Amino acid sequence: MSKPSRTRHGLQTDCGRIAYTEQGAGPVAVFVHGVLLNGHLWRHQLEHLSDIRRCIAIDLLAHGATETASDQDVSVTANAKMLAQFLDALKIDQVDLVGNDSGGGIVQIFAALHPERVRSLTLTDCDTHDNWPPEAFKPFLAMAAGGGLRSTLEALLTDKNLYRSPQALGPAYEHPELLADETIENYLRPLIATEQRTRDLQRFLAAFDNKHTVAVEARLKTLKAPTLIVWGTDDVYFDVKWSRWLADTIPGTRRRVELEGARIFFPEERWQQFNQELRAHWQAVQHDAAGSAWGERK
């Protein structure tokens, strides 16, 4: 039996035209990437989990092929609101949410504001409480604030080994030397497609403020959604202690996994291991839901 094909779409919302990729059928799982990337991060999840989920990877505001107005708020809270609008437009009530990096902060905010819409939650190395922007990323933010964003992105595209270097995105990968040129193109080329696209990213970076995640702490402490936390132990941006903070804060946490030696973008580097964790998590949630439904019928 052949796998369902992956398709690209655009969906109009009040926040803008949201680009997304989907594959599979069944209960919906939504994957949310972080800064500088786009839905391409989740290609291995869409490809290999589409037998049990309708997998959707969105492009955030100011990223990928998503289009938005020049005055649209693009902060992490605005992205969480966009996610609600996106699901409404597709008439999707409940989802399995998966987030990485800035996307992890966004799905925390969404889950805190809309707990009834979260069938399950999975958090990987990500913005947490008051621990962002991370120190290791602050030089990039300073460069962008100083007006060097477009020239830096162009330089990273011209010399992709610069992208892989310790001075750029190399520390985000366990094996940056294995990262394909095509992947770097997929991530960065849309960010310089037009002057507005670059300005939108600039505004996204300028809006980095951990007040957004601090504001939902009280609600996270009441979040009952079954939660899986998977964290790389060699992440220069988000220390593994923050995975423990999340596990202690979210009462719905079922399992916390440490991937020894993994770094922030392990969903594409260690996708087989991560997909096993996701599959087991979703199956456990489905089993529990079936048991509850059976109990109600008895």
mmCIF file with all atom_site columns, C-alpha atoms in Angstrom, residues 9 36 61 84 90 99 119 140 144 187 231 242 292:
data_model
loop_
_atom_site.group_PDB
_atom_site.id
_atom_site.type_symbol
_atom_site.label_atom_id
_atom_site.label_alt_id
_atom_site.label_comp_id
_atom_site.label_asym_id
_atom_site.label_entity_id
_atom_site.label_seq_id
_atom_site.pdbx_PDB_ins_code
_atom_site.Cartn_x
_atom_site.Cartn_y
_atom_site.Cartn_z
_atom_site.occupancy
_atom_site.B_iso_or_equiv
_atom_site.pdbx_formal_charge
_atom_site.auth_seq_id
_atom_site.auth_comp_id
_atom_site.auth_asym_id
_atom_site.auth_atom_id
_atom_site.pdbx_PDB_model_num
ATOM 1  C CA . HIS A 1 9   ? -1.362  24.645 0.595  1.00 0.00 ? 9   HIS A CA 1
ATOM 2  C CA . LEU A 1 36  ? 14.766  30.936 10.830 1.00 0.00 ? 36  LEU A CA 1
ATOM 3  C CA . LEU A 1 61  ? 4.234   34.279 10.535 1.00 0.00 ? 61  LEU A CA 1
ATOM 4  C CA . ALA A 1 84  ? -6.224  29.060 16.557 1.00 0.00 ? 84  ALA A CA 1
ATOM 5  C CA . LEU A 1 90  ? -9.865  24.104 8.605  1.00 0.00 ? 90  LEU A CA 1
ATOM 6  C CA . GLY A 1 99  ? 6.715   22.263 18.953 1.00 0.00 ? 99  GLY A CA 1
ATOM 7  C CA . ARG A 1 119 ? -5.521  16.153 22.474 1.00 0.00 ? 119 ARG A CA 1
ATOM 8  C CA . PHE A 1 140 ? 22.381  37.120 16.090 1.00 0.00 ? 140 PHE A CA 1
ATOM 9  C CA . ALA A 1 144 ? 19.707  41.920 13.174 1.00 0.00 ? 144 ALA A CA 1
ATOM 10 C CA . TYR A 1 187 ? 15.006  27.460 5.235  1.00 0.00 ? 187 TYR A CA 1
ATOM 11 C CA . TRP A 1 231 ? 15.094  17.070 25.031 1.00 0.00 ? 231 TRP A CA 1
ATOM 12 C CA . TRP A 1 242 ? 14.201  23.393 31.368 1.00 0.00 ? 242 TRP A CA 1
ATOM 13 C CA . SER A 1 292 ? -12.619 6.267  28.914 1.00 0.00 ? 292 SER A CA 1
#
